[in-house]
Coordinates of N, CA, C and O in Angstrom, one line a residue:
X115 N -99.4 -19.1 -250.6 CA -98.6 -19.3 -249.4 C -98.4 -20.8 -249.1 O -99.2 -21.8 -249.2
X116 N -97.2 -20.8 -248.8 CA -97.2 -22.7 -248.3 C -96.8 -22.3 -246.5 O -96.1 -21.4 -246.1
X117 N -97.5 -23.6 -245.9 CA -96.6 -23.6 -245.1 C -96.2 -25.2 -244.6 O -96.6 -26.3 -245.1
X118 N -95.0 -25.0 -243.1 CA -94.2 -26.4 -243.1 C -94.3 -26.2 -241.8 O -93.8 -25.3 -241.2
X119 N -95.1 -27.9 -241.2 CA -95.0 -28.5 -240.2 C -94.2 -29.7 -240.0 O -94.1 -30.7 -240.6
X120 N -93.6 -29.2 -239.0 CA -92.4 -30.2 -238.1 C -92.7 -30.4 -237.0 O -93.4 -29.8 -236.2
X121 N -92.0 -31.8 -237.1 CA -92.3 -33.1 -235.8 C -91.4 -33.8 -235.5 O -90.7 -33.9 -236.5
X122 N -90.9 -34.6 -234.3 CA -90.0 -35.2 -234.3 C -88.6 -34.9 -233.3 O -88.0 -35.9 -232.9
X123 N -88.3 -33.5 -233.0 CA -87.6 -33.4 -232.5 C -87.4 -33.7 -231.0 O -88.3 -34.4 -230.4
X124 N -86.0 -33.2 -230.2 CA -86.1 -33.8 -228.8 C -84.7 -34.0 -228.7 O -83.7 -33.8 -229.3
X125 N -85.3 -34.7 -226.9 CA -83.2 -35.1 -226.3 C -82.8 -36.4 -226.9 O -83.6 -37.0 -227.5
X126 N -81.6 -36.8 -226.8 CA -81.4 -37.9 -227.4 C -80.0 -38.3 -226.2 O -80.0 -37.8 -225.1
X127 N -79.4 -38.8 -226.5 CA -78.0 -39.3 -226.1 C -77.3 -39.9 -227.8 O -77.7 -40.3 -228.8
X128 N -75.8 -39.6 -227.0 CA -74.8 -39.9 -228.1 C -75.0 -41.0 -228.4 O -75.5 -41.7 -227.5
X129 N -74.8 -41.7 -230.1 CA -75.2 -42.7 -230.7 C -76.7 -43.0 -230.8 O -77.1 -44.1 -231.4
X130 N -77.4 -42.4 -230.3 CA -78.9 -42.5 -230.5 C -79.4 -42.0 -232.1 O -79.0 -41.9 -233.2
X131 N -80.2 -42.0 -231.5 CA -81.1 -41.8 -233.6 C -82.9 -40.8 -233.3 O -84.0 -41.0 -232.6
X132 N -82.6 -40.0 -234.0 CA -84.2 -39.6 -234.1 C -84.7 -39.4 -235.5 O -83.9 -39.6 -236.4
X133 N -86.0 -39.2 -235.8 CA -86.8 -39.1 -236.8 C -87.4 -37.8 -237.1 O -88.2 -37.4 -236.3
X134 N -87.1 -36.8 -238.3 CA -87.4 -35.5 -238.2 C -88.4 -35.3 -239.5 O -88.1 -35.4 -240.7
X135 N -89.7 -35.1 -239.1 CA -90.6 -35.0 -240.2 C -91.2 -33.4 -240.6 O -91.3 -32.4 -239.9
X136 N -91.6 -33.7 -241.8 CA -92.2 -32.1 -242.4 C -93.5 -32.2 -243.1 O -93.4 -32.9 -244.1
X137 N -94.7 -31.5 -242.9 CA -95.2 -31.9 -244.3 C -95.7 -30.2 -244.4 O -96.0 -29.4 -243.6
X138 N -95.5 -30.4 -245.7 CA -96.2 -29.0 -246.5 C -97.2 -28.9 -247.3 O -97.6 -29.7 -248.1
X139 N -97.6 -27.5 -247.1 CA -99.4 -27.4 -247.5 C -99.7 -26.3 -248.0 O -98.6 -25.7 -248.1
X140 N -100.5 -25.8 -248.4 CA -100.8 -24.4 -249.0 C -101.2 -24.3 -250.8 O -101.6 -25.1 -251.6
X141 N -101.0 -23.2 -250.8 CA -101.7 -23.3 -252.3 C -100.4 -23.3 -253.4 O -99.8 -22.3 -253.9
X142 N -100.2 -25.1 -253.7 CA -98.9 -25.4 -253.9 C -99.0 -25.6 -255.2 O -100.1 -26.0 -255.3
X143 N -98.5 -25.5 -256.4 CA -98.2 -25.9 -257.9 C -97.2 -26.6 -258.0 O -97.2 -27.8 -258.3
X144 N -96.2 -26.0 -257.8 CA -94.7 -27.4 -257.5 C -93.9 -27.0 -256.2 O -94.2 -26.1 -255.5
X145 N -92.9 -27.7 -256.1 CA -92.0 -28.2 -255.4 C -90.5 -28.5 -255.8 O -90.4 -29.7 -256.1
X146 N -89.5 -27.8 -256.0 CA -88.1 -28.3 -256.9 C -87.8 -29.2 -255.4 O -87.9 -30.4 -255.1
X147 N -87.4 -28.1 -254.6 CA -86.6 -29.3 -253.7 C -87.3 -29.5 -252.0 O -88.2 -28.8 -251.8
X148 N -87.1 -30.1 -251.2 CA -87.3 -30.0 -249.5 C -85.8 -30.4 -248.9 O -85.0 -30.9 -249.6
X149 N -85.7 -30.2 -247.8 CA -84.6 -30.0 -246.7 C -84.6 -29.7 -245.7 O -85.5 -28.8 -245.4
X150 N -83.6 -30.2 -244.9 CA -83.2 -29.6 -243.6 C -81.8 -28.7 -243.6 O -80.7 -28.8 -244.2
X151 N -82.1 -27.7 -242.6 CA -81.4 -26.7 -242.3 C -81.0 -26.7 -240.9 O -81.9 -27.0 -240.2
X152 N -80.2 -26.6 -240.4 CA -79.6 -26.5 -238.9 C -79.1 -25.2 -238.3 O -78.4 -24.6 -239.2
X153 N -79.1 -24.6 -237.2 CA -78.4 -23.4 -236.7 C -78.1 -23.9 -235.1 O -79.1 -24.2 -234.4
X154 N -76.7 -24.0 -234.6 CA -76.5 -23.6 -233.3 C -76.0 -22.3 -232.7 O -76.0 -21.2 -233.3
X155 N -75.7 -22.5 -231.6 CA -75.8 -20.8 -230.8 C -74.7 -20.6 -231.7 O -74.0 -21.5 -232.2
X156 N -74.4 -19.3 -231.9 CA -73.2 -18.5 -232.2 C -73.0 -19.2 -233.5 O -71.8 -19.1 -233.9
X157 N -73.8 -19.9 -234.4 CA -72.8 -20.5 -235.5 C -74.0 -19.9 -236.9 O -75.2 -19.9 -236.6
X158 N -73.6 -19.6 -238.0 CA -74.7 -19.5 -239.3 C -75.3 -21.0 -239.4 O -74.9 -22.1 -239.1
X159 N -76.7 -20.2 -240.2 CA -77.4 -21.8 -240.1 C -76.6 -22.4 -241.4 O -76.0 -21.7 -242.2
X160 N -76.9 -23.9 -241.5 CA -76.0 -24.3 -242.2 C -77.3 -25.6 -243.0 O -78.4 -26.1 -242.5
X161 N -76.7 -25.9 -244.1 CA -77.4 -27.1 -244.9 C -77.2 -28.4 -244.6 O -76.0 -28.8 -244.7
X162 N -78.1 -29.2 -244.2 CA -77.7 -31.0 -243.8 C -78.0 -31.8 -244.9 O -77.4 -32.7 -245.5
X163 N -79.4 -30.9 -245.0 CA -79.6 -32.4 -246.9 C -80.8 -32.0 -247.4 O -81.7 -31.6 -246.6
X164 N -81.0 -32.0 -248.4 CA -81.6 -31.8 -249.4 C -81.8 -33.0 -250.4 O -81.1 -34.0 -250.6
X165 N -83.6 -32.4 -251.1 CA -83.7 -33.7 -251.9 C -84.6 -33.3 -253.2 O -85.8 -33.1 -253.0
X166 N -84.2 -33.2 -254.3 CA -84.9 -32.6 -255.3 C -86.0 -33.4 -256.2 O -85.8 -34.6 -256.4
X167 N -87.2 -32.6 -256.7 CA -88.0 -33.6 -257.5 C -87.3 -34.9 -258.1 O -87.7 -36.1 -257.9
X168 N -86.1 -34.4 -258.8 CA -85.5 -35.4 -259.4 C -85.0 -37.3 -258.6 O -84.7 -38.4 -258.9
X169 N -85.0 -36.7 -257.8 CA -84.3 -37.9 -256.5 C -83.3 -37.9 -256.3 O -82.8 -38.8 -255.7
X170 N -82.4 -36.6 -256.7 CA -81.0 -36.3 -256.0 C -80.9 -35.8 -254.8 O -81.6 -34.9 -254.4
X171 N -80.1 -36.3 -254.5 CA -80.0 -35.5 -253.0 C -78.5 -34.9 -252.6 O -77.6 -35.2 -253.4
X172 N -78.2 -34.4 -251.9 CA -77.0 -33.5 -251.5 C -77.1 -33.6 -249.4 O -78.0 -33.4 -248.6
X173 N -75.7 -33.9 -249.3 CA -75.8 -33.9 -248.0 C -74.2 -33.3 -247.2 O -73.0 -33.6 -247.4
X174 N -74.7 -32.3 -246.2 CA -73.3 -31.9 -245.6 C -72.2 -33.5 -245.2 O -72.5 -34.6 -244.9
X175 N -70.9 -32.7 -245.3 CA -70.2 -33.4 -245.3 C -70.0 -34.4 -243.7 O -69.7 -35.5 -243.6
X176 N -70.3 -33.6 -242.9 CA -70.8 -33.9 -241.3 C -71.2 -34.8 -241.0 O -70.7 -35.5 -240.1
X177 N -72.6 -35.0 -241.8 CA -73.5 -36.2 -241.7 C -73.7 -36.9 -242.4 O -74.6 -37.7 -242.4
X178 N -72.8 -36.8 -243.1 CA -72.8 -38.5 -244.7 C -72.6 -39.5 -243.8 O -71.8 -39.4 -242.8
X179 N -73.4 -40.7 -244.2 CA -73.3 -41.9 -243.7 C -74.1 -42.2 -242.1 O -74.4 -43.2 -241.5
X180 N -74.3 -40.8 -241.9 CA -75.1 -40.7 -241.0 C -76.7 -40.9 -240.7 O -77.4 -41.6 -240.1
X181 N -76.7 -39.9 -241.7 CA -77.7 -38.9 -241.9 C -78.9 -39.7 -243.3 O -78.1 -40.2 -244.0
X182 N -79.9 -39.8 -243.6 CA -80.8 -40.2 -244.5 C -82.2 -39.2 -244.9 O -82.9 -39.1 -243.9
X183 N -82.4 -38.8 -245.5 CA -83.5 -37.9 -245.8 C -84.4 -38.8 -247.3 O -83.8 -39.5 -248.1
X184 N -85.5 -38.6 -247.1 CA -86.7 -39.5 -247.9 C -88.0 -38.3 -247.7 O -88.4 -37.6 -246.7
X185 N -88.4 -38.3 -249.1 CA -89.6 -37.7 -249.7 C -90.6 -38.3 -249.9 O -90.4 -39.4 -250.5
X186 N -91.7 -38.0 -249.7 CA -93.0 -38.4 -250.5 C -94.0 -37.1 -251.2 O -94.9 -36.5 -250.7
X187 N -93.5 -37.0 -252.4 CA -94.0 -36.2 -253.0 C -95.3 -36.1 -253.3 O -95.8 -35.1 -253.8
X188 N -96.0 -37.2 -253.1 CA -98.0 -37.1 -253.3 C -97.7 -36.7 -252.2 O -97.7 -35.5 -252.4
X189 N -97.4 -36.9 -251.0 CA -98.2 -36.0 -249.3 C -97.2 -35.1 -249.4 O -97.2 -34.4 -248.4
X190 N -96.5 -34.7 -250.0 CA -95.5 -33.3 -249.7 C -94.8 -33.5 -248.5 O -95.4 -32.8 -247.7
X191 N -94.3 -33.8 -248.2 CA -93.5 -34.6 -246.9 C -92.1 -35.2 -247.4 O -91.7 -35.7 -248.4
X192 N -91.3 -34.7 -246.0 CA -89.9 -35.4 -246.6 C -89.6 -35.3 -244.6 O -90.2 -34.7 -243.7
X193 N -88.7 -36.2 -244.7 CA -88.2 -37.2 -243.2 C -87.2 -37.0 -243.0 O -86.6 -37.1 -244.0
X194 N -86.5 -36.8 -242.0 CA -85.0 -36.8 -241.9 C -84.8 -38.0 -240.9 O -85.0 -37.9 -239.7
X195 N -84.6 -38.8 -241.3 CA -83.7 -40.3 -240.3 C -82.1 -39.9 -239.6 O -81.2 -39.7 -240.4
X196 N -81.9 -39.7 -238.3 CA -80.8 -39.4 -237.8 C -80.2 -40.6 -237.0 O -81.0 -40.9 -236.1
X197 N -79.1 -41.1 -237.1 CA -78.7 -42.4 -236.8 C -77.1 -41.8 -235.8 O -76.6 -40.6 -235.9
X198 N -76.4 -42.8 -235.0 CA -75.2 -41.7 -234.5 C -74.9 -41.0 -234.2 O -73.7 -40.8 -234.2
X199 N -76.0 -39.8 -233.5 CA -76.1 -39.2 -233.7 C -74.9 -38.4 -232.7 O -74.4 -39.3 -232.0
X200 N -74.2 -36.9 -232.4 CA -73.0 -36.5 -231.5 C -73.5 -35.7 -230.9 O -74.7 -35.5 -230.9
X201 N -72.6 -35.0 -230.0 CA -73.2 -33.3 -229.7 C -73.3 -32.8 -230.2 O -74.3 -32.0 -230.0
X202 N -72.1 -32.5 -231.6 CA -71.8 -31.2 -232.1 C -73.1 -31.5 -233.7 O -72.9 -31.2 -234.8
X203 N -74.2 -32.1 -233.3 CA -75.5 -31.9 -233.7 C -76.6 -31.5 -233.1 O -77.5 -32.3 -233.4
X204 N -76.8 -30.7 -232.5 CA -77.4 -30.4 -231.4 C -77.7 -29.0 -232.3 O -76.7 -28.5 -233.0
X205 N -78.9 -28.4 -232.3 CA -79.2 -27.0 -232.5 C -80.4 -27.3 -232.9 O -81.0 -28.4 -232.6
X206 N -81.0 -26.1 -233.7 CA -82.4 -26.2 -234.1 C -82.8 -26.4 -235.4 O -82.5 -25.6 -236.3
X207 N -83.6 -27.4 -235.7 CA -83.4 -27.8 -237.0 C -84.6 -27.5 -237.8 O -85.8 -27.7 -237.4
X208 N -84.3 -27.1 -238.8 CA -85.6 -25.9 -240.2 C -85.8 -27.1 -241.2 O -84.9 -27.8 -241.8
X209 N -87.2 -27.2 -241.2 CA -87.5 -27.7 -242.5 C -87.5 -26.5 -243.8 O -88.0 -25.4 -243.7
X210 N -87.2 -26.8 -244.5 CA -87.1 -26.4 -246.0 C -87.6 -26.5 -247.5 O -87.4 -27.6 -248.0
X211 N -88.2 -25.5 -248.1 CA -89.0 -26.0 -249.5 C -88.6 -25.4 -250.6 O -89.7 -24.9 -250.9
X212 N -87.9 -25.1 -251.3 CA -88.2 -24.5 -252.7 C -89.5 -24.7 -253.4 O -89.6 -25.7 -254.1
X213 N -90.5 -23.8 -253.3 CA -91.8 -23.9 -253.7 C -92.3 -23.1 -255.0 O -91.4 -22.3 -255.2
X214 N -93.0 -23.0 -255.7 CA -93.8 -22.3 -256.5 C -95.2 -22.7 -256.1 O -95.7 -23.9 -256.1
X215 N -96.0 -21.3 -255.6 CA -97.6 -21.0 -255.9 C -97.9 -20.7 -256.8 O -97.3 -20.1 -257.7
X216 N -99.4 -21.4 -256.8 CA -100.3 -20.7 -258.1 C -100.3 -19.3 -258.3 O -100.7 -18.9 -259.4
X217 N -99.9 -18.6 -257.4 CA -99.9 -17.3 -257.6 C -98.9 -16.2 -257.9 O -99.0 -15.0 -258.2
X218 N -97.6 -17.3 -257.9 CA -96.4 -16.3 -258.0 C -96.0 -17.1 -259.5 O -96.7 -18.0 -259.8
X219 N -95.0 -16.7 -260.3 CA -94.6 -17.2 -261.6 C -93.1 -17.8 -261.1 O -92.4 -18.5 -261.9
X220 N -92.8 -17.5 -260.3 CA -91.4 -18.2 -259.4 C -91.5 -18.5 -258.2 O -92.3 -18.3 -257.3
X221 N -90.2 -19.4 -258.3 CA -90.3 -20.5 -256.6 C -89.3 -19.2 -255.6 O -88.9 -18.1 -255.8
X222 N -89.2 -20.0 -254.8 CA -89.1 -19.2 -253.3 C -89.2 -20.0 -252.6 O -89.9 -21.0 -252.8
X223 N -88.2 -19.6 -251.4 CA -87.9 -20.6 -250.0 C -89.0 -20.3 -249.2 O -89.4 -19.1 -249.2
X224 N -89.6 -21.2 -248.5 CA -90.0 -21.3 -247.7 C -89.6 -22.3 -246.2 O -89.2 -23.4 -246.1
X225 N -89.8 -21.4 -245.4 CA -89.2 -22.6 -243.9 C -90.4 -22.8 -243.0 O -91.4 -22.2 -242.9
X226 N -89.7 -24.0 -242.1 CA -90.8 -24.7 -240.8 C -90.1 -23.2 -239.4 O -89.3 -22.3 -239.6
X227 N -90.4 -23.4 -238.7 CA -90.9 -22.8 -237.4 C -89.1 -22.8 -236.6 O -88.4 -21.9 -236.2
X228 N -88.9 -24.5 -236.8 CA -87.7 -25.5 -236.4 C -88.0 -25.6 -235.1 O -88.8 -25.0 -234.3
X229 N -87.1 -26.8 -235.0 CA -87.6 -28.2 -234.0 C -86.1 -28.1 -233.1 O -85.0 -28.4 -233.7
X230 N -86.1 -27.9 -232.0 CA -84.4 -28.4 -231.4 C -84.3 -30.1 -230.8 O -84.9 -31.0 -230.1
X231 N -83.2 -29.6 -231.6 CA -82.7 -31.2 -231.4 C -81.4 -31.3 -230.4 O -80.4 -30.7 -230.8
X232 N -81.4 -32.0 -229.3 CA -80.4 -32.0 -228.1 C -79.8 -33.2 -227.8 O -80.3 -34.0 -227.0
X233 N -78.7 -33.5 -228.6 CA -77.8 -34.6 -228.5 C -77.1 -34.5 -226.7 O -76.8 -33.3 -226.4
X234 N -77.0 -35.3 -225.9 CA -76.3 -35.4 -224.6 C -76.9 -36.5 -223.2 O -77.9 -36.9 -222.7
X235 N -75.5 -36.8 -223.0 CA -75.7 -37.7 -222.1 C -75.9 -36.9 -220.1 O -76.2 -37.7 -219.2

């Protein structure tokens, strides 16, 4: 089992910036990727960014230039830095793992709880 603690979220105002952290735990063997995931009311949850063992990363088109995500793969932790931030980012935000346990022979998603994040003046 892994699991994922998140921290960081909160109100903010337009152009503000917050810091969105995860760390994961459990009875872990690897890790391909971590991320953030977002859902608002009435909308599918959607992908913000991702960051794989490798150090590639992938980021919605929304938040390029915005947006910064950083790993530390000894603490299993990855950060989401939010800079600029608008309204139409406002929802609840999922930390994310592609994991393999010692126990399973394949990886599998695993998610945090999620954290709402409220962009407004």
């Amino acid at each position: 089992q892994v699991q994922l603690v998140e921290s960081g979220g909160g109100l903010v105002q337009p152009g503000g910036s917050l810091r969105l952290s995860c760390a994961a735990s459990g009875n872990i063997a690897s890790i391909y990727t971590m991320g953030w995931y977002r859902q608002a009311p009435g909308k599918q949850r959607e992908l913000v960014t991702a960051i794989s063992n490798r150090g590639n990363t992938d980021y919605a088109d929304s938040v390029k230039g915005r947006f910064t995500i950083s790993r530390d793969s000894a603490k299993n932790t990855v950060s989401l830095q939010m800079n600029s931030l608008k309204p139409e980012d406002t929802g609840v935000y999922y930390c994310n793992a592609d994991a393999r346990t010692y126990g399973d022979s394949w990886s599998r998603q695993y998610w945090g709880q999620g954290t709402q994040v409220t962009v407004s003046s």
